[in-house]
Coordinates of C-alpha atoms and ligand atoms in Angstrom, one line a residue:
M62 CA -20.0 8.5 -16.2
R63 CA -22.6 10.1 -13.3
L64 CA -23.0 8.7 -10.3
P65 CA -25.9 6.1 -10.0
Q66 CA -28.5 5.8 -7.3
R67 CA -27.9 2.5 -7.2
V68 CA -25.6 -0.6 -7.9
E69 CA -24.9 -3.9 -7.2
H70 CA -21.1 -3.4 -6.2
L71 CA -19.4 -0.4 -5.1
I72 CA -15.9 -0.4 -6.0
V73 CA -13.9 2.9 -3.6
G74 CA -10.9 3.7 -5.1
S75 CA -8.8 2.8 -8.6
G76 CA -5.5 2.3 -8.2
F77 CA -3.9 -1.0 -8.3
S78 CA -6.8 -3.1 -6.2
G79 CA -9.9 -0.5 -7.4
L80 CA -8.9 -1.4 -11.2
C81 CA -8.1 -5.5 -10.1
A82 CA -11.3 -5.7 -8.3
A83 CA -13.1 -3.9 -11.9
I84 CA -11.3 -6.5 -14.3
K85 CA -12.4 -9.4 -12.5
L86 CA -16.2 -8.5 -11.6
T87 CA -16.2 -7.7 -15.4
E88 CA -14.8 -10.7 -16.3
D89 CA -17.5 -13.2 -14.2
G90 CA -20.8 -10.9 -15.9
E91 CA -21.1 -8.6 -13.3
T92 CA -21.9 -5.4 -14.9
D93 CA -24.3 -3.5 -12.4
F94 CA -21.2 -1.7 -10.3
V95 CA -19.3 1.2 -10.3
V96 CA -15.9 2.7 -9.5
I97 CA -15.8 6.0 -7.3
E98 CA -12.7 8.1 -7.3
K99 CA -11.8 10.7 -5.5
G100 CA -9.0 12.1 -7.7
D101 CA -9.3 12.9 -11.1
D102 CA -7.6 10.0 -12.1
V103 CA -7.0 6.5 -11.5
G104 CA -3.4 5.4 -10.4
G105 CA -3.8 5.7 -6.3
T106 CA -0.3 6.0 -5.3
W107 CA 1.2 6.2 -8.9
R108 CA -1.0 9.0 -9.4
D109 CA 0.1 11.1 -5.9
N110 CA 3.6 10.6 -6.0
T111 CA 5.1 12.2 -8.6
Y112 CA 8.2 13.2 -6.7
P113 CA 11.7 13.2 -8.0
G114 CA 13.2 10.0 -8.2
A115 CA 9.5 8.0 -7.4
C116 CA 9.5 4.3 -8.4
C117 CA 8.7 0.8 -7.5
D118 CA 11.1 -0.6 -5.2
V119 CA 9.8 -4.3 -6.2
P120 CA 10.7 -5.5 -9.8
S121 CA 8.0 -4.4 -12.5
Q122 CA 7.8 -7.4 -14.3
L123 CA 6.6 -8.5 -10.6
Y124 CA 4.7 -5.4 -9.9
S125 CA 2.4 -5.6 -12.4
F126 CA -1.2 -7.5 -12.9
S127 CA -0.2 -11.3 -13.8
F128 CA -2.5 -11.0 -16.4
A129 CA -1.9 -7.8 -17.5
R130 CA 2.2 -8.7 -17.9
N131 CA 3.9 -5.6 -19.5
P132 CA 7.0 -6.5 -21.8
E133 CA 7.9 -3.0 -22.5
W134 CA 8.7 -2.1 -18.6
S135 CA 12.3 -0.1 -19.4
S136 CA 14.0 -1.2 -16.7
S137 CA 14.1 -3.3 -13.6
Y138 CA 12.4 -0.8 -11.1
S139 CA 10.5 2.0 -13.7
P140 CA 9.7 5.2 -12.5
Q141 CA 6.7 6.8 -11.6
P142 CA 5.3 8.0 -14.8
E143 CA 5.8 5.0 -16.1
I144 CA 3.4 2.6 -13.6
Q145 CA 0.9 5.8 -13.9
A146 CA 1.3 5.2 -18.1
Y147 CA 0.6 1.4 -17.2
L148 CA -2.7 1.7 -14.6
Q149 CA -3.6 4.4 -17.3
S150 CA -3.3 1.9 -20.2
I151 CA -5.1 -1.2 -18.4
A152 CA -8.3 1.1 -17.7
D153 CA -8.5 2.2 -21.0
E154 CA -8.1 -1.8 -22.5
Y155 CA -10.5 -2.9 -20.0
A156 CA -12.9 -0.1 -20.2
V157 CA -12.4 1.1 -16.1
R158 CA -13.0 4.6 -17.4
D159 CA -16.7 3.8 -18.6
R160 CA -17.6 2.7 -15.2
A161 CA -15.7 5.4 -12.9
V162 CA -16.9 8.0 -11.9
F163 CA -13.9 10.8 -10.5
G164 CA -13.7 13.2 -8.2
T165 CA -15.9 11.6 -6.1
E166 CA -15.3 10.6 -2.6
L167 CA -16.5 7.8 -0.3
E168 CA -17.8 10.3 3.1
R169 CA -19.9 7.6 5.0
A170 CA -21.4 4.0 3.6
T171 CA -23.6 2.6 6.5
W172 CA -25.2 -0.5 6.7
D173 CA -28.2 -1.1 6.7
D174 CA -29.6 -4.4 8.0
E175 CA -33.3 -4.4 7.1
A176 CA -32.7 -3.6 3.3
Q177 CA -29.2 -5.5 3.2
V178 CA -27.6 -2.8 1.9
W179 CA -25.0 -0.3 1.7
R180 CA -26.2 3.5 2.6
C181 CA -23.5 4.9 1.0
R182 CA -22.8 8.9 1.4
T183 CA -20.7 10.5 -1.4
S184 CA -19.3 14.1 -2.0
S185 CA -21.2 13.2 -5.6
G186 CA -24.6 12.4 -4.1
E187 CA -26.1 9.2 -2.4
V188 CA -25.5 5.5 -3.5
V189 CA -27.1 2.2 -2.6
A190 CA -25.3 -0.7 -3.0
R191 CA -25.0 -4.3 -2.1
T192 CA -21.7 -5.0 -1.4
L193 CA -19.3 -2.4 -0.9
I194 CA -15.8 -3.0 -1.8
T195 CA -12.5 -0.8 -0.8
G196 CA -9.1 -0.2 -2.8
T197 CA -8.8 2.8 -0.7
G198 CA -4.8 1.6 0.1
G199 CA -3.0 1.3 2.9
L200 CA -0.6 3.9 2.0
S201 CA -2.9 6.6 0.6
E202 CA -3.2 9.5 3.2
P203 CA -0.2 11.4 3.4
R204 CA 0.7 11.4 7.9
L205 CA 1.9 15.1 8.2
P206 CA 4.0 15.1 11.5
A207 CA 3.1 17.7 14.6
I208 CA 5.7 19.6 14.9
E209 CA 5.4 22.9 17.1
G210 CA 5.4 25.9 15.0
I211 CA 5.2 23.7 11.2
E212 CA 2.2 26.8 10.6
T213 CA 4.0 29.6 11.1
F214 CA 6.7 28.3 8.1
T215 CA 7.2 31.1 5.5
G216 CA 8.6 29.5 3.1
R217 CA 7.2 26.2 0.7
L218 CA 6.7 22.6 2.3
F219 CA 4.8 19.8 1.0
H220 CA 4.5 16.1 1.7
S221 CA 6.3 13.6 -0.2
A222 CA 2.9 12.6 -1.6
S223 CA 1.8 16.2 -2.9
W224 CA 4.8 16.9 -4.9
D225 CA 4.8 21.4 -5.2
H226 CA 6.1 21.0 -8.6
T227 CA 6.2 24.6 -9.0
V228 CA 9.0 25.0 -6.5
D229 CA 11.8 25.1 -7.6
L230 CA 15.0 23.7 -5.9
A231 CA 18.0 25.2 -8.1
G232 CA 19.7 26.8 -5.3
Q233 CA 17.9 26.5 -2.7
R234 CA 18.3 25.7 0.9
V235 CA 15.8 22.3 1.1
A236 CA 15.3 19.8 4.4
V237 CA 13.6 16.6 4.1
I238 CA 12.0 15.1 7.1
G239 CA 12.3 11.2 7.5
T240 CA 14.6 8.8 5.9
G241 CA 11.9 5.9 4.7
A242 CA 11.2 4.2 1.1
S243 CA 10.4 7.8 -0.6
A244 CA 13.0 9.9 1.1
I245 CA 16.0 7.9 0.1
Q246 CA 14.4 8.3 -3.6
I247 CA 14.0 11.5 -2.9
V248 CA 17.3 12.6 -1.6
P249 CA 19.8 11.8 -4.3
E250 CA 17.5 13.9 -7.1
V251 CA 17.5 17.2 -4.6
Q252 CA 21.2 16.9 -3.7
Q253 CA 21.8 17.5 -7.0
V254 CA 20.0 20.9 -7.7
A255 CA 20.2 22.2 -4.1
A256 CA 22.4 24.6 -2.9
H257 CA 22.3 22.4 0.5
L258 CA 20.4 19.5 1.8
D259 CA 20.0 18.6 5.5
V260 CA 18.6 15.4 5.6
Y261 CA 16.9 14.8 8.8
Q262 CA 16.7 10.9 9.9
R263 CA 15.4 9.5 13.3
T264 CA 16.0 5.7 12.5
A265 CA 18.7 5.3 9.8
P266 CA 16.7 2.6 7.6
W267 CA 18.4 -0.6 5.8
V268 CA 18.9 0.1 2.4
I269 CA 20.5 -2.6 0.4
P270 CA 22.2 -2.1 -2.9
R271 CA 19.5 -2.0 -6.0
N272 CA 20.4 -4.3 -8.9
D273 CA 18.5 -2.0 -11.4
R274 CA 19.4 -2.0 -15.2
R275 CA 17.5 -0.8 -18.6
Y276 CA 16.3 -3.5 -20.4
S277 CA 18.2 -3.6 -23.7
R278 CA 15.5 -3.7 -26.6
L279 CA 16.4 -7.4 -27.8
E280 CA 15.7 -8.8 -24.2
R281 CA 11.8 -6.5 -24.9
L282 CA 11.0 -8.0 -27.7
A283 CA 12.1 -11.2 -26.3
L284 CA 9.5 -10.9 -23.6
R285 CA 6.7 -9.5 -26.1
R286 CA 7.3 -12.6 -28.4
V287 CA 7.7 -15.6 -25.9
P288 CA 4.8 -15.0 -23.5
A289 CA 6.4 -18.4 -21.5
L290 CA 9.7 -16.6 -21.4
A291 CA 8.1 -13.9 -20.0
R292 CA 5.9 -15.7 -17.2
L293 CA 9.0 -17.7 -16.0
Y294 CA 10.9 -14.3 -15.7
R295 CA 8.0 -13.1 -13.4
T296 CA 8.2 -16.5 -11.4
G297 CA 11.3 -15.9 -10.8
I298 CA 11.8 -12.9 -9.4
Y299 CA 9.0 -14.0 -7.4
W300 CA 10.8 -16.8 -5.9
S301 CA 14.0 -14.9 -5.4
H302 CA 11.7 -12.6 -3.3
E303 CA 9.8 -14.9 -1.5
G304 CA 13.4 -16.5 -0.4
Y305 CA 13.5 -13.4 2.1
V306 CA 9.8 -15.1 4.3
P307 CA 11.7 -17.4 6.2
A308 CA 14.1 -15.2 7.4
F309 CA 11.1 -12.3 7.7
T310 CA 9.1 -14.4 9.4
W311 CA 10.4 -17.2 11.3
Q312 CA 14.8 -17.1 12.3
P313 CA 15.8 -13.5 11.7
R314 CA 19.1 -14.7 11.8
L315 CA 19.0 -15.6 8.2
G316 CA 18.9 -12.0 7.2
A317 CA 22.7 -12.1 8.1
P318 CA 23.7 -12.0 4.6
A319 CA 21.5 -9.2 3.3
Q320 CA 22.2 -7.3 6.3
K321 CA 26.0 -7.8 5.7
A322 CA 25.3 -6.8 1.7
A323 CA 23.6 -3.6 3.3
T324 CA 26.8 -3.0 6.0
I325 CA 28.8 -3.0 2.5
N326 CA 26.7 -1.0 0.4
I327 CA 27.3 2.1 3.7
H328 CA 31.0 1.6 3.4
K329 CA 30.7 1.7 -0.6
G330 CA 29.0 4.7 -0.4
I331 CA 30.3 6.6 2.3
K332 CA 34.0 7.5 3.3
D333 CA 33.4 9.4 6.4
P334 CA 33.0 6.7 9.8
E335 CA 30.8 9.5 11.6
L336 CA 28.8 9.5 8.9
R337 CA 28.8 5.7 8.7
A338 CA 27.7 5.3 12.2
K339 CA 25.2 7.8 11.8
V340 CA 23.7 5.3 8.9
T341 CA 24.5 2.4 10.6
P342 CA 20.8 0.8 11.8
T343 CA 20.7 -0.4 15.3
F344 CA 18.2 -3.0 14.9
L345 CA 18.3 -6.5 12.4
L346 CA 17.4 -6.2 8.5
G347 CA 14.1 -6.4 7.9
C348 CA 12.3 -4.9 11.2
K349 CA 11.6 -2.0 9.5
R350 CA 10.8 -2.0 5.7
V351 CA 14.3 -3.0 3.4
L352 CA 14.9 -0.1 1.1
R353 CA 17.1 -0.5 -2.1
S354 CA 19.1 2.1 -3.9
N355 CA 22.8 2.5 -4.7
T356 CA 22.6 6.5 -4.6
Y357 CA 20.6 7.3 -1.3
Y358 CA 25.0 7.0 0.3
P359 CA 26.8 9.0 -2.3
A360 CA 24.1 11.3 -1.8
L361 CA 24.4 12.0 2.0
A362 CA 28.0 11.8 1.6
A363 CA 27.8 14.6 -1.1
E364 CA 29.2 18.2 0.5
N365 CA 25.9 20.3 0.1
V366 CA 24.2 17.5 2.3
D367 CA 24.2 17.4 6.1
L368 CA 22.3 14.2 7.6
V369 CA 20.7 15.9 10.9
T370 CA 20.2 12.7 13.9
H371 CA 19.4 15.2 16.7
P372 CA 15.3 15.3 16.8
I373 CA 13.6 18.6 15.4
A374 CA 12.3 20.8 18.1
R375 CA 10.6 23.7 16.6
I376 CA 9.5 25.6 12.7
T377 CA 10.0 29.0 13.2
P378 CA 9.1 30.7 9.8
T379 CA 12.7 30.3 8.2
S380 CA 14.3 27.8 9.7
I381 CA 14.2 24.2 11.4
V382 CA 15.6 24.0 15.9
T383 CA 17.0 20.7 16.5
G384 CA 16.8 19.5 19.9
D385 CA 20.6 20.7 20.5
G386 CA 19.4 24.3 20.3
A387 CA 21.0 24.4 16.5
E388 CA 18.9 26.7 13.9
H389 CA 19.3 25.3 10.0
P390 CA 18.0 27.5 7.6
V391 CA 16.1 26.6 4.9
D392 CA 13.9 28.0 2.2
V393 CA 12.3 24.5 1.4
I394 CA 10.8 22.1 3.8
V395 CA 9.6 18.1 1.7
V396 CA 8.3 16.4 4.5
A397 CA 8.5 12.4 4.1
T398 CA 7.2 10.9 6.9
G399 CA 4.6 8.4 5.4
F400 CA 1.3 7.5 5.6
W401 CA -1.3 6.7 7.9
T402 CA -1.6 2.8 7.9
T403 CA -2.8 1.9 10.9
D404 CA -5.1 3.8 11.4
L405 CA -6.7 3.7 7.9
P406 CA -9.2 6.9 7.2
I407 CA -11.8 4.2 5.8
A408 CA -12.2 3.1 8.7
E409 CA -13.6 6.1 10.3
R410 CA -16.3 6.0 7.4
V411 CA -17.8 2.6 7.6
V412 CA -20.8 2.3 9.9
G413 CA -21.6 -1.9 10.6
R414 CA -24.9 -3.0 11.9
E415 CA -24.6 -2.7 15.2
G416 CA -24.0 1.0 14.2
R417 CA -20.5 1.6 15.1
T418 CA -17.6 2.7 13.0
L419 CA -14.7 0.4 11.7
A420 CA -12.5 2.8 14.0
E421 CA -14.7 2.4 16.5
E422 CA -14.5 -1.5 16.6
W423 CA -10.7 -1.5 16.1
S424 CA -10.0 1.3 19.0
A425 CA -9.7 -1.6 21.7
G426 CA -7.9 -4.0 20.1
G427 CA -6.4 -2.7 16.3
M428 CA -7.4 -3.6 13.5
S429 CA -8.5 -7.0 12.8
A430 CA -10.5 -8.4 10.0
Y431 CA -10.9 -12.5 8.9
K432 CA -9.0 -13.3 6.2
G433 CA -7.5 -9.6 6.0
T434 CA -11.0 -8.5 3.7
T435 CA -13.7 -9.4 5.5
V436 CA -14.9 -8.1 9.5
H437 CA -17.5 -9.6 11.6
G438 CA -19.8 -7.2 12.2
F439 CA -19.6 -5.1 8.7
P440 CA -21.9 -7.7 6.3
N441 CA -20.7 -7.5 2.3
L442 CA -17.9 -5.1 3.3
F443 CA -14.6 -6.3 1.1
M444 CA -11.5 -5.0 2.0
M445 CA -8.4 -4.8 0.1
T446 CA -4.8 -4.4 1.6
G447 CA -7.1 -4.6 4.8
P448 CA -5.4 -6.1 8.1
N449 CA -2.9 -7.6 7.8
T450 CA -2.0 -8.3 3.8
G451 CA 1.1 -6.4 3.0
Q452 CA 4.3 -7.9 3.1
G453 CA 7.9 -6.4 3.7
H454 CA 9.4 -8.5 0.5
T455 CA 7.1 -8.7 -2.2
S456 CA 4.8 -7.5 -4.9
V457 CA 1.3 -5.6 -2.6
V458 CA -0.1 -6.6 -6.5
F459 CA 0.4 -10.9 -6.0
T460 CA -1.8 -9.5 -2.3
I461 CA -4.6 -7.9 -4.3
E462 CA -4.6 -10.4 -6.9
S463 CA -5.2 -13.4 -4.1
Q464 CA -7.7 -11.0 -2.2
V465 CA -9.5 -10.2 -5.3
A466 CA -10.0 -13.8 -6.3
Y467 CA -11.3 -14.5 -2.8
L468 CA -13.9 -11.3 -3.7
R469 CA -15.2 -13.0 -7.2
D470 CA -15.8 -16.6 -5.0
A471 CA -17.8 -15.1 -2.6
L472 CA -20.1 -13.0 -5.2
R473 CA -20.5 -16.2 -6.9
T474 CA -21.7 -18.1 -3.5
M475 CA -24.1 -15.6 -2.8
R476 CA -25.3 -15.1 -6.9
E477 CA -25.9 -19.2 -7.0
R478 CA -27.4 -20.0 -3.5
G479 CA -29.5 -16.4 -3.5
Y480 CA -27.5 -14.7 -0.7
A481 CA -28.4 -10.9 0.2
A482 CA -25.7 -11.5 2.5
V483 CA -22.1 -12.5 4.0
E484 CA -20.7 -11.9 7.3
P485 CA -17.9 -13.6 9.1
R486 CA -18.5 -15.0 11.8
A487 CA -17.1 -13.5 15.2
R488 CA -15.4 -17.0 16.3
A489 CA -13.4 -17.2 13.1
Q490 CA -12.2 -13.9 13.0
R491 CA -11.0 -14.3 16.2
R492 CA -9.3 -17.7 15.6
W493 CA -7.4 -15.9 12.9
N494 CA -6.7 -13.0 14.2
S495 CA -4.6 -15.2 16.9
D496 CA -2.7 -17.1 15.0
V497 CA -1.8 -14.3 13.0
Q498 CA -0.8 -12.5 16.3
R499 CA 0.5 -15.8 17.6
R500 CA 3.0 -16.0 14.6
M501 CA 4.1 -12.6 14.7
G502 CA 6.3 -13.3 17.8
H503 CA 8.5 -15.2 15.7
T504 CA 9.0 -12.4 13.3
V505 CA 12.0 -9.9 12.8
W506 CA 9.1 -7.1 12.9
N507 CA 8.4 -7.6 16.4
T508 CA 11.5 -9.0 17.8
G509 CA 14.3 -7.0 15.7
G510 CA 14.7 -4.2 17.8
C511 CA 12.9 -1.7 16.2
S512 CA 9.9 0.2 16.5
S513 CA 7.8 0.8 12.8
W514 CA 5.1 1.7 11.6
Y515 CA 4.0 -1.6 11.2
L516 CA 3.1 -1.3 15.2
D517 CA -0.1 -0.1 15.8
T518 CA -0.5 1.8 19.1
H519 CA -0.8 -1.3 21.1
G520 CA 2.0 -2.3 20.1
R521 CA 0.4 -4.6 17.4
N522 CA 1.7 -5.5 13.8
T523 CA -1.9 -5.1 12.3
V524 CA -0.1 -4.5 8.9
L525 CA 1.8 -7.3 7.6
W526 CA 1.2 -11.0 6.9
P527 CA 3.4 -13.4 8.8
K528 CA 4.1 -16.4 6.2
S529 CA 4.3 -16.7 3.0
T530 CA 2.2 -15.1 -0.2
F531 CA 1.8 -18.2 -1.2
T532 CA -0.1 -19.1 2.2
F533 CA -1.9 -16.2 1.9
R534 CA -3.0 -17.2 -1.8
R535 CA -3.7 -21.0 -0.7
K536 CA -5.6 -19.8 2.2
L537 CA -8.1 -17.3 0.5
A538 CA -8.8 -19.5 -3.0
R539 CA -11.7 -20.5 -2.1
F540 CA -14.7 -18.6 -0.7
D541 CA -15.5 -20.6 3.2
L542 CA -18.6 -20.4 3.6
A543 CA -18.6 -22.5 6.8
A544 CA -17.0 -19.3 8.5
Y545 CA -20.0 -16.7 7.6
D546 CA -23.6 -15.9 8.6
V547 CA -25.4 -15.7 6.0
R548 CA -28.8 -14.0 5.0
V549 CA -30.8 -15.4 2.7
A550 CA -32.3 -13.0 0.1
Q551 CA -36.1 -11.7 -0.1
P552 CA -37.8 -13.7 -2.8
T553 CA -38.5 -9.9 -4.0
P554 CA -35.6 -8.2 -5.0
D555 CA -34.7 -5.5 -2.7
R556 CA -34.6 -3.2 -5.3
E557 CA -38.3 -1.2 -4.0
A558 CA -36.7 -1.4 -0.4
V559 CA -33.5 0.1 -1.6
A560 CA -34.9 2.8 -3.7
Ligands
FAD881 C1 5.9 5.9 -3.0 C2 5.7 4.6 -3.3 C3 6.3 3.7 -3.4 C4 5.3 2.4 -3.5 N1 6.4 1.0 -4.0 C5 5.8 0.1 -4.0 C6 6.6 -1.3 -4.3 O1 8.0 -1.2 -5.4 N2 5.9 -2.4 -4.7 C7 4.9 -2.8 -3.2 O2 4.2 -4.1 -3.4 N3 4.0 -1.5 -3.0 C8 5.1 -0.3 -3.4 N4 3.6 0.9 -2.8 C9 2.8 0.4 -1.6 C10 1.6 1.2 -2.6 O3 0.7 1.5 -1.8 C11 0.3 -0.8 -3.4 O4 1.8 -1.3 -4.2 C12 -0.5 0.3 -4.6 O5 -0.2 0.8 -5.5 C13 -1.9 0.1 -3.5 O6 -2.8 0.0 -4.7 P1 -4.0 0.1 -4.0 O7 -5.2 0.4 -5.1 O8 -4.5 -1.0 -3.5 O9 -4.4 1.6 -2.9 P2 -3.9 3.1 -3.9 O10 -3.4 2.7 -5.0 O11 -3.2 3.9 -2.6 O12 -4.9 3.8 -4.0 C14 -6.1 4.0 -3.2 C15 -7.4 5.0 -3.9 O13 -8.5 5.5 -3.3 C16 -8.8 6.4 -3.6 N5 -9.4 7.1 -2.1 C17 -8.8 6.6 -0.7 N6 -10.3 6.9 -0.2 C18 -11.2 7.2 -0.8 C19 -12.7 8.0 -0.3 N7 -13.1 7.8 0.7 N8 -13.2 8.0 -1.4 C20 -13.1 7.4 -2.7 N9 -11.8 7.3 -3.6 C21 -11.1 6.8 -2.3 C22 -7.3 7.1 -3.9 O14 -7.3 8.5 -4.5 C23 -6.2 6.6 -4.5 O15 -6.8 6.6 -5.9 C24 4.3 1.9 -2.5 C25 3.7 2.8 -2.1 C26 4.6 4.4 -2.1 C27 3.6 5.4 -1.4

């Protein structure tokens, strides 16, 4: 499809968020929209993260759309190729590809207050849209560490989210920088092939056992043939994960049993007391994202692996030098240092009613939105996985579906009442965020004794939602018009103004 010059709705991104928005808009009879995607395929996270060992850490039965359950998952935590194949099949089944323009990046979106539209510059040309729906992801822009000399390295160096499959790690000296969610999946895979592996740890994460197992043919048949069983199974997984909420958001000490399980996981995987001490976190479980693995600790304990806890001082053309002066020769460096989370790149590109970007708007107080979805000063902007919508315990897809329900109701309201634009009132947004931040004070993320990527430079947690996901869903169940300023559409449609 070619980029149209004008559409009613512009969806940016084609991961879980963009796909969900496109599917549900179509279901509502909306036909005038386009999905732009800077990559060459749908999938987002799951198109890009192809590193060895990549898989979800929330069970696939829950980490998938409620309206498109997949009885064919091979195991409880499916590997990346299966998740990507699932998203591709969804895009085909719901004909999203017919509405998608790939290789097209949103460069700038500017609100035109007179015409009540977004004027968007993309890498494939200009497009004007009534509403702008961003599904650009919270973990989509790889973050490279600022290490002195990194540009002088003459070996191979790449980020976990853009794995270089042309590099054969067999027999190489490899370094993995970082011990987050991606790193703990990569390390056991690399350990098996590398001659030597150095794992650079700044902070040890809590890693609980992963109860992964393959589904039998009989189980898959039952899930395929008995939809009620599949629904019940999914519901059971949802509630078992929701059980973490009180420990994370209200009484961190309730996380003690899980922390005990994580400690046992360390003891099972590692015999050396010194190494055990190095990998034992000094903060409460949940403060940083809780990771799941049965193979990470045994891999760290392997003969060909060193866990390096001294900070990296600099990188030379052939080695990594740590703060203690030690030089670690290396052929391949894998940077697994995560993503831009609290400085979302999309924020630099969206210019609101007052001519300021979202990033400028947020520079003083950090990211904030109304219900994590709409933003004062930015009419008709709907952000999927916006500020304070993330969770540390369950599937992001549940949140995305909640936000898309809100978006649908907003669009329905606008259509029925003839509104050209809706914008949350400053007061409503302030109240929402002060409530969110007040509740943050009780959470393990703020009190658990760690610093994490959940916190911005002001020390505010602008990433996570501090209550249950069903509360989030309930709060977004209906578009609450009373919290919005509206603009009525002109009697003659804006087509001319827009053209
Ligand atoms: C390795 C890894 C494992 C994860 N595992 C889990 C898990 O088990 N459970 C869980 O709940 N979450 C997990 N997550 C979080 C995951 O990102 C979300 O679950 C989900 O994939 C987000 O979907 P999305 O569509 O919002 O964003 P993304 O999947 O990030 O998609 C965003 C899309 O927008 C496109 N885009 C960005 N900017 C532009 C632009 N300016 N113009 C055009 N296109 C643009 C990108 O190319 C991308 O395709 C994981 C994340 C990573 C990185």
